Short mmCIF file of C-alpha atoms and ligand atoms in Angstrom, two decimals:
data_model
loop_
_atom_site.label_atom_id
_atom_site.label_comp_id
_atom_site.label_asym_id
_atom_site.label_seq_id
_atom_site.Cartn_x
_atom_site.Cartn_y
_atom_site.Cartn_z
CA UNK A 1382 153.39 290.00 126.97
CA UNK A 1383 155.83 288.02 128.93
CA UNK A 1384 156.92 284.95 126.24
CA UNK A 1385 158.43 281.51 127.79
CA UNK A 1386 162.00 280.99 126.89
CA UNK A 1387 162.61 277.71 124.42
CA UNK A 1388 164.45 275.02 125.50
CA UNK A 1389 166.45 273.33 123.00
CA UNK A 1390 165.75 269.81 124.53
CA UNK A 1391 162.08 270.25 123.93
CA UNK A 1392 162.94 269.59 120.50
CA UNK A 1393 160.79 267.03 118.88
CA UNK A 1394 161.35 266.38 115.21
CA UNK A 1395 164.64 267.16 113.37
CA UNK A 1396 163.68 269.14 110.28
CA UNK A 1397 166.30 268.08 107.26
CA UNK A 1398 167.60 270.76 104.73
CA UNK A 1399 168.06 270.89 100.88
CA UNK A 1400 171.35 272.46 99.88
CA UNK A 1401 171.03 275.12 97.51
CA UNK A 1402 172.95 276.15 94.57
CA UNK A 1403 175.50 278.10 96.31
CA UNK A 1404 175.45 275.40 99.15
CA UNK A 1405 173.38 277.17 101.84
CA UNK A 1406 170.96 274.66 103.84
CA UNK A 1407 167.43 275.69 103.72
CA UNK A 1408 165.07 273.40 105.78
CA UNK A 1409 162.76 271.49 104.02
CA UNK A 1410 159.84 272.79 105.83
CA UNK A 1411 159.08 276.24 107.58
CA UNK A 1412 156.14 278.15 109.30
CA UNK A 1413 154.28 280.30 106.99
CA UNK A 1414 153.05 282.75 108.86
CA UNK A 1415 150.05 284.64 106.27
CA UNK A 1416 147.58 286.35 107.96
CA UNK A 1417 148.91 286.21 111.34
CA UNK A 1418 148.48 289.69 112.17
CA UNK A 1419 146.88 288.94 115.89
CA UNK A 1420 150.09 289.98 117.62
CA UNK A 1421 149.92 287.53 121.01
CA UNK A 1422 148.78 284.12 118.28
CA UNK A 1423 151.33 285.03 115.83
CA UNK A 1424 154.06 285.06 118.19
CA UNK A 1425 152.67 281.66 120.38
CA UNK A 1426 152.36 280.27 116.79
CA UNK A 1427 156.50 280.55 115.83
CA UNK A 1428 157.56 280.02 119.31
CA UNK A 1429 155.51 277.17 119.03
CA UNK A 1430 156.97 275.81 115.89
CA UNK A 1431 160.70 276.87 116.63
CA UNK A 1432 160.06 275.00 120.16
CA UNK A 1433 158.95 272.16 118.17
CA UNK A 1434 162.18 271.94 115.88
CA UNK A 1435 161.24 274.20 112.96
CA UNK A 1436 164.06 276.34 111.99
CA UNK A 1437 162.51 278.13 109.41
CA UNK A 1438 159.90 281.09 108.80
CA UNK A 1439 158.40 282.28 105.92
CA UNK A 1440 157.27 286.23 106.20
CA UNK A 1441 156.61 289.04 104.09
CA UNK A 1442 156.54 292.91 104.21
CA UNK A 1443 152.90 292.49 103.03
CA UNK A 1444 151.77 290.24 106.23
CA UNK A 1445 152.61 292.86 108.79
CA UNK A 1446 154.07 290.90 111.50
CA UNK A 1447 158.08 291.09 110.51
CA UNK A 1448 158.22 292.81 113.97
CA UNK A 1449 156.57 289.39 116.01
CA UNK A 1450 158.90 287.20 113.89
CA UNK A 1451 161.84 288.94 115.01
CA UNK A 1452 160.12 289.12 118.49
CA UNK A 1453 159.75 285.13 118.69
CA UNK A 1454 163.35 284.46 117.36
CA UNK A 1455 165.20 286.90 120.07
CA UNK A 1456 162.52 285.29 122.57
CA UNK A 1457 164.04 281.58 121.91
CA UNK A 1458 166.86 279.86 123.16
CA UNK A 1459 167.52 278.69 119.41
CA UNK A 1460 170.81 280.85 117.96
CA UNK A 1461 169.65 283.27 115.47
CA UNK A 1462 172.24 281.63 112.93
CA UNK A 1463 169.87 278.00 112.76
CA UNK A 1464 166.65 280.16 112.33
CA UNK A 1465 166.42 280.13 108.06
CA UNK A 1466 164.08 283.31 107.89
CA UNK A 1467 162.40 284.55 104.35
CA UNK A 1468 160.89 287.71 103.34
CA UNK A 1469 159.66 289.62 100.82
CA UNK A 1470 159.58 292.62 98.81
CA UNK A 1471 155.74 293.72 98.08
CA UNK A 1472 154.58 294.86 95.04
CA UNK A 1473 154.20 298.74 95.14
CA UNK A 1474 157.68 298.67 97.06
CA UNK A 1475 159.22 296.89 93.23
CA UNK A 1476 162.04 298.76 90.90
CA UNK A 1477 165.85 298.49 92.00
CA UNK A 1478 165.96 301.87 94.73
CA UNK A 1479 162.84 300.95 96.02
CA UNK A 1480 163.61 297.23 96.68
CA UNK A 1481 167.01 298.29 98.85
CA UNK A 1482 164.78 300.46 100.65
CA UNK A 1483 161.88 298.00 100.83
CA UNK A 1484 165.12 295.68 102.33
CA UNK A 1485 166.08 297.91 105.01
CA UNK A 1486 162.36 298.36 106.24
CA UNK A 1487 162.13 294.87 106.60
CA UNK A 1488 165.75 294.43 108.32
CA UNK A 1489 164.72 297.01 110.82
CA UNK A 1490 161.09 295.75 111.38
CA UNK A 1491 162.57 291.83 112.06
CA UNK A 1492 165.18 293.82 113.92
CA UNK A 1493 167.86 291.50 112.37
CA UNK A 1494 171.40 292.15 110.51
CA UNK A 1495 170.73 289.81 107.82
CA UNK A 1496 168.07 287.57 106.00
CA UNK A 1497 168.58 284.62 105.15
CA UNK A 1498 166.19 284.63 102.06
CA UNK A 1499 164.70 287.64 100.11
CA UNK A 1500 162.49 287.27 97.02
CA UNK A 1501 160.30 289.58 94.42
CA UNK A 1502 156.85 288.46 96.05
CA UNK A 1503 155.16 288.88 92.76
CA UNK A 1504 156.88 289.30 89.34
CA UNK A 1505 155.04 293.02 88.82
CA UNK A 1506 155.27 294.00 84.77
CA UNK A 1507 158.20 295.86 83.72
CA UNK A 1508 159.55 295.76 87.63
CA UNK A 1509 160.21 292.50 88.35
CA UNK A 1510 164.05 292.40 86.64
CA UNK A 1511 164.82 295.56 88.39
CA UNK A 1512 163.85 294.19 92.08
CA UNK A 1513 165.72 290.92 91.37
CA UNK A 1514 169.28 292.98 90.79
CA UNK A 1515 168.56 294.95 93.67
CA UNK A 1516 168.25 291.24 95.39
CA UNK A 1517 170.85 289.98 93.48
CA UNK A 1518 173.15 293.13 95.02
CA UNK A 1519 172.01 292.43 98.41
CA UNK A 1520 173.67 288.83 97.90
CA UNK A 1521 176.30 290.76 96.83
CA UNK A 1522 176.53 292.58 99.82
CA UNK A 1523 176.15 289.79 101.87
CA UNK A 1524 172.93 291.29 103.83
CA UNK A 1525 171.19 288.28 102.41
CA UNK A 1526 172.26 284.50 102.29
CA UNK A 1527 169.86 283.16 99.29
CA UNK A 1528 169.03 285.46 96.37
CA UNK A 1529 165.09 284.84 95.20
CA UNK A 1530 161.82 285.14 93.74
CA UNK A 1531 158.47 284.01 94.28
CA UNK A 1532 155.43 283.18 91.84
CA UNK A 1533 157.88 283.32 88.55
CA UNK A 1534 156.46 281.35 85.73
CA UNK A 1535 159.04 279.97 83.51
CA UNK A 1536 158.79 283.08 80.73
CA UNK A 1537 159.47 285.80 83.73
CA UNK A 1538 162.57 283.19 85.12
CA UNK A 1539 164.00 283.66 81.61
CA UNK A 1540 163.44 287.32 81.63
CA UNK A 1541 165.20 287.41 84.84
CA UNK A 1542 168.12 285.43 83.42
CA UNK A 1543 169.03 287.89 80.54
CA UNK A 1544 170.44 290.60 83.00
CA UNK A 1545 171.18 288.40 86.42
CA UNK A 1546 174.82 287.40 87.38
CA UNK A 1547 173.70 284.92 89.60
CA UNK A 1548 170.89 282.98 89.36
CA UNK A 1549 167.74 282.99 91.78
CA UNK A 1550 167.88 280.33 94.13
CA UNK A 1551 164.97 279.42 95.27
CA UNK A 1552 161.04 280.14 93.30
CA UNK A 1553 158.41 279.91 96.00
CA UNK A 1554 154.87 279.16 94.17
CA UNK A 1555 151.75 278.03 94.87
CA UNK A 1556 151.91 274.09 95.12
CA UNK A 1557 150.08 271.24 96.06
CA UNK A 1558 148.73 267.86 95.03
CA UNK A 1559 145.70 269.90 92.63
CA UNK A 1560 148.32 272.23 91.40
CA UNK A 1561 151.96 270.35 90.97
CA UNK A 1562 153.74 272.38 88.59
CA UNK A 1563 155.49 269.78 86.72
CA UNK A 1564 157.05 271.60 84.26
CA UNK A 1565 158.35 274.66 86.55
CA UNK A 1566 159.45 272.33 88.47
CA UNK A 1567 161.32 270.37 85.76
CA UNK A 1568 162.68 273.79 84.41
CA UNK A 1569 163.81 274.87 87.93
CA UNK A 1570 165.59 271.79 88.70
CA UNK A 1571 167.45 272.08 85.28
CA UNK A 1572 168.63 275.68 86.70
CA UNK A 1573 169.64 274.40 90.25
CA UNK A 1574 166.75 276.42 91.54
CA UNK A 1575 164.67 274.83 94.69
CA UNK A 1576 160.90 275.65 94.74
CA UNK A 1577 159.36 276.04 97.51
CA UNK A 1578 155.45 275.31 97.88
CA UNK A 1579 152.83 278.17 99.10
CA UNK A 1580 149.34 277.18 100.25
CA UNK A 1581 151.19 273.98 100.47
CA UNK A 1582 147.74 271.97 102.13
CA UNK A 1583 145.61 274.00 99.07
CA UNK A 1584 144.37 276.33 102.11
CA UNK A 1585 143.34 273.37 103.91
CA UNK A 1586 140.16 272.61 100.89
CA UNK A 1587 142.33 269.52 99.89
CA UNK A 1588 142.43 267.72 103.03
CA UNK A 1589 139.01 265.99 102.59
CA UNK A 1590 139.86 264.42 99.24
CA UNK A 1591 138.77 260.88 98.74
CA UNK A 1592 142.21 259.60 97.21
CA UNK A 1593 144.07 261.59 100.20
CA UNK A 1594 142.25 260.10 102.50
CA UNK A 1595 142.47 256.95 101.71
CA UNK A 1596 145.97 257.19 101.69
CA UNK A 1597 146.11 258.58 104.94
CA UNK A 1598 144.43 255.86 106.29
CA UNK A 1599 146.63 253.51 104.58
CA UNK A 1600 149.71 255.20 106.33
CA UNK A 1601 148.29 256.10 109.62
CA UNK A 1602 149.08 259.79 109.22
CA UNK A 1603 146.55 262.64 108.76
CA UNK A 1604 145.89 264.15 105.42
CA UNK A 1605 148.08 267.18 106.25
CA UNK A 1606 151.06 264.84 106.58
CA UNK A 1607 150.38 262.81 103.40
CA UNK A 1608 150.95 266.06 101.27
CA UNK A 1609 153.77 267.72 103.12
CA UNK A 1610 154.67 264.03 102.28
CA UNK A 1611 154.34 264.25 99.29
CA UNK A 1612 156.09 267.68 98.89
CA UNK A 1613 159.44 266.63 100.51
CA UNK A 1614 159.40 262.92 97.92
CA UNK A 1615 159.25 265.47 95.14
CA UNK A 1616 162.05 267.50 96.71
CA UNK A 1617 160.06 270.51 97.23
CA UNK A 1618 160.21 272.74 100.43
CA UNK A 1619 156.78 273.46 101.79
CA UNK A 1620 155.82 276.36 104.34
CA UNK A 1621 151.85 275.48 105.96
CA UNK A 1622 150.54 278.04 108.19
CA UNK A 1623 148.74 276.83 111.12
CA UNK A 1624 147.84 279.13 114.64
CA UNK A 1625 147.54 275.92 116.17
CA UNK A 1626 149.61 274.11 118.13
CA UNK A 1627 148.88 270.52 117.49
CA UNK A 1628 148.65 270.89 113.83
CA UNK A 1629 152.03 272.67 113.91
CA UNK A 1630 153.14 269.62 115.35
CA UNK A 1631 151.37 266.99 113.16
CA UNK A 1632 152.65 269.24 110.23
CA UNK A 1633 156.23 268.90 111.18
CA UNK A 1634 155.87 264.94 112.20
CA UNK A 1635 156.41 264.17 108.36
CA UNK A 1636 160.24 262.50 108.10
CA UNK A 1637 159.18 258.98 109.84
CA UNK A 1638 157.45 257.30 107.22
CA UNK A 1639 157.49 257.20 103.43
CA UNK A 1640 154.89 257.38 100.47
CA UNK A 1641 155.19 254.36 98.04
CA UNK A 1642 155.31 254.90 94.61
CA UNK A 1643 152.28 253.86 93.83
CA UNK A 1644 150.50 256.22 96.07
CA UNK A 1645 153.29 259.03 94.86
CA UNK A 1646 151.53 258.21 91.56
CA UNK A 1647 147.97 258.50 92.57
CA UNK A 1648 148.62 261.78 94.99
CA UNK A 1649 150.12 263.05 91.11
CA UNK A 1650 147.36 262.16 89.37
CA UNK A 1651 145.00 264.64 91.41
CA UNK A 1652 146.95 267.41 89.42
CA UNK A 1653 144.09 269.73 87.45
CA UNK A 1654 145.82 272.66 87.69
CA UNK A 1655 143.71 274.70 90.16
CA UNK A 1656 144.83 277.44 91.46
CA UNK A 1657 143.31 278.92 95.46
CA UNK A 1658 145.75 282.27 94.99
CA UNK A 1659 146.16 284.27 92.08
CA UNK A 1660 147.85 283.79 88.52
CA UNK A 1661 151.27 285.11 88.30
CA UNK A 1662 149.98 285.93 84.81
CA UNK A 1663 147.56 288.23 86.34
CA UNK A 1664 147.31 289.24 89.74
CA UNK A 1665 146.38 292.85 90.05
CA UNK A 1666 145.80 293.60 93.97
CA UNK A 1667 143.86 295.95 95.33
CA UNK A 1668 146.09 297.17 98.01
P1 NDP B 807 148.20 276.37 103.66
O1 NDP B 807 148.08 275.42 102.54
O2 NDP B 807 149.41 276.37 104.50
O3 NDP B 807 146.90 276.17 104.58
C1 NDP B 807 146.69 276.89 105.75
C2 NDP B 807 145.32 276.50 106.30
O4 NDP B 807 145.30 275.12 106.64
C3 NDP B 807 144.98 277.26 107.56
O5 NDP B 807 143.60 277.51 107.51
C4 NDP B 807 145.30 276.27 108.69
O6 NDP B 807 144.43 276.49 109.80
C5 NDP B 807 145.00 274.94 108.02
N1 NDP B 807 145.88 273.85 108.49
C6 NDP B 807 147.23 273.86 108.63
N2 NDP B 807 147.69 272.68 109.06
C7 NDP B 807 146.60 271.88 109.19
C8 NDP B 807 146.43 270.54 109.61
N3 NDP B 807 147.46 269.77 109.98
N4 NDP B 807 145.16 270.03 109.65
C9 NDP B 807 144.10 270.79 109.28
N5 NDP B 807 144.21 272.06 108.86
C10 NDP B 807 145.45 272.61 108.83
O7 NDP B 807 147.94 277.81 103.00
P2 NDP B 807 148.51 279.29 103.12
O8 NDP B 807 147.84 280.02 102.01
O9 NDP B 807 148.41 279.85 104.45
O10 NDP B 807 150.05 279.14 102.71
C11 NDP B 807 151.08 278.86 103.60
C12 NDP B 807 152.15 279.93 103.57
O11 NDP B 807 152.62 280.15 102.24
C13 NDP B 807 151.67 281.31 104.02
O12 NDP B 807 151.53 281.44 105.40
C14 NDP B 807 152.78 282.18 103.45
O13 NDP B 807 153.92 282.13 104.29
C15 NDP B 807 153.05 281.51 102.12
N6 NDP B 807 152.32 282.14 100.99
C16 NDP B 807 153.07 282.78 100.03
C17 NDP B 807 152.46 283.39 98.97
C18 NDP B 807 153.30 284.07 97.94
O14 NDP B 807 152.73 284.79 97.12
N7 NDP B 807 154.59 283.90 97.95
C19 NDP B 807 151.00 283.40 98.82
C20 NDP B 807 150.30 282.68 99.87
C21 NDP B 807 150.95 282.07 100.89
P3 NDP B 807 144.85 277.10 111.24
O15 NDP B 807 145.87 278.19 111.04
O16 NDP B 807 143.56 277.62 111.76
O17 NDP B 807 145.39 275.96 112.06
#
C-alpha cells in the first residue's frame, strides 16, 4: 500500500498539551484508534489525524493494529519525538514478568524504542499492583515517558499507592457528559494524576441529546465538538475514534471557541452515571 508522505504545513489546528506530574506534555486530545483492525482505514485514519495536527494516539495490545500505528508514524513527515503514543498491557498478559514481556511485544509490534505512555488496561484482581511496578520499572528504565493505568476506581488507585514509588500519571476511564466521574476526578487531581476520557462522545449515542444540541446550535459547532468541549474546560484529555476524515477534523477543530458556564453547568447536569463499556468493578472478558 503505497501511503502519501505528511507535510507539516498541512497542519490545521494546533493541539495544546497538559503537563503532567513529572512535567512531560501530553496533548489534550489524541486518535483512539479501537476497533480499527481494517489495515488500509486504520492507517488512512492516523495519517489522517497526524496530517491534521494530532500528535497523539491511543492503542492497545488488545486492538491489534500496534503494527499500522507504527506504520503511519514512520510514514509521516512529523518527528517521531512530537507523536505522544499510548498503549496497553491486556489483561491475560497482567503480573510483573508478564507485563515486561507484554512491553516488549508491543515495542516490537509499533516497531519503536520507546512509548511514550503505558498503562494496566484493566485493573485485573490480585494482578493489577504487580503490572503497575513492572510499569513503574519501565519508567525506571526510561523505555517509557509516563507511567499509567487505565479504568482504576479510586479503591484500586489506593491499592496501587501502598507499594508504588512513583505515582501513576495519567488514569484513562470511560468519560463523558452521562458519565463525568466527579469524584475520580476530584481524587485524581488531588494526586497530580491527569485522566484521560475513553468513549469520550459515549460511542457516538450522546450526540443526539436535546440539551447538547441545543447547545451546539447555540455555539455553531456540532455536538461532537461541544463535548470534546466540554472535556478540555474540565481539564480532561479525550481520545474519539473516528475512520472518517471529516469528523477527525471537526473532532480536532475544538480550541476556537469556549463553553460558558452556564452551559458547562447544564452539559454537567446530564451526569446519570451510565456506563456504554464495562465496570472496572466487574469486567470479566471473554477473550
Ligand atoms: P467514542 O466516544 O470515541 O465514539 C466513537 C464513535 O463515534 C464511532 O462510531 C465514530 O464513528 C463516531 N464519531 C466520532 N466522531 C464523530 C463525530 N464528529 N460525529 C459523529 N460521530 C462521530 O468511543 P470509543 O469507544 O471508540 O472510544 C474512543 C477511544 O477510547 C478508543 O478508540 C480507544 O482508544 C479508547 N478506549 C479505551 C478503553 C479502555 O479500556 N482504556 C475502552 C474503550 C475505548 P466513525 O469511526 O464511523 O467515524
Amino acid at each position: 500500500m503505497k501511503i502519501e508522505k505528511i507535510g507539516v504545513s498541512k497542519l490545521t489546528v494546533v493541539i495544546p498539551s497538559k503537563i503532567l506530574a513529572n512535567g512531560v506534555n501530553m496533548p489534550y486530545l489524541g486518535l483512539g484508534v479501537y476497533k480499527m483492525t481494517n489495515r488500509e482505514e486504520a492507517i488512512q485514519a492516523m495519517s489522517k489525524a497526524l496530517e491534521f495536527g494530532y500528535r497523539a494516539i491511543d492503542t492497545a495490545a488488545l486492538y491489534y493494529n500496534e503494527e499500522e500505528v507504527g506504520e503511519a508514524i514512520r510514514a509521516s513527515e512529523v518527528p517521531r519525538e512530537e507523536i505522544f503514543v499510548t498503549t496497553k498491557v491486556w489483561n491475560t498478559d497482567q503480573g510483573y514478568d508478564e507485563t515486561l514481556r507484554a512491553f516488549e511485544t508491543s515495542m516490537k509490534k509499533l516497531g519503536l524504542d520507546y512509548i511514550d505512555l503505558y498503562l494496566t488496561h484493566w485493573p485485573v484482581e490480585e494482578k493489577f499492583v504487580d503490572t503497575y511496578r513492572a510499569i513503574e520499572r519501565l519508567y525506571e528504565e526510561r523505555l517509557i515517558r509516563v507511567p499509567g493505568v487505565s479504568n482504576h476506581h479510586i479503591h484500586h488507585l489506593e491499592k496501587v499507592f501502598l507499594k508504588a514509588n512513583v505515582k501513576p500519571m495519567v488514569n484513562q476511564v470511560e468519560m463523558h457528559p452521562y458519565l463525568s466521574q466527579e469524584q475520580l476526578s476530584a481524587f485524581c487531581k488531588e494526586n497530580e494524576m491527569a485522566l484521560t476520557a475513553w468513549s469520550p462522545l459515549g460511542r457516538g449515542v450522546i450526540l443526539q441529546d436535546e440539551t447538547i444540541l441545543a447547545i451546539a446550535e447555540k455555539v455553531g459547532k456540532s455536538t461532537a465538538q461541544v463535548i470534546l468541549r466540554w472535556h478540555y474546560q474540565h481539564d480532561s484529555i479525550s481520545i474519539p475514534k473516528s475512520v472518517t476524515p471529516c469528523r477527525i477534523k471537526e473532532n480536532a477543530q475544538v480550541f476556537d471557541f469556549e463553553l460558558s458556564k452556564e452551559q458547562m453547568t447544564r452539559l454537567d447536569q446530564l451526569n446519570k452515571n451510565q456506563r456504554f463499556g464495562k465496570n472496572p468493578d466487574n469486567f470479566n472478558f471473554d477473550f
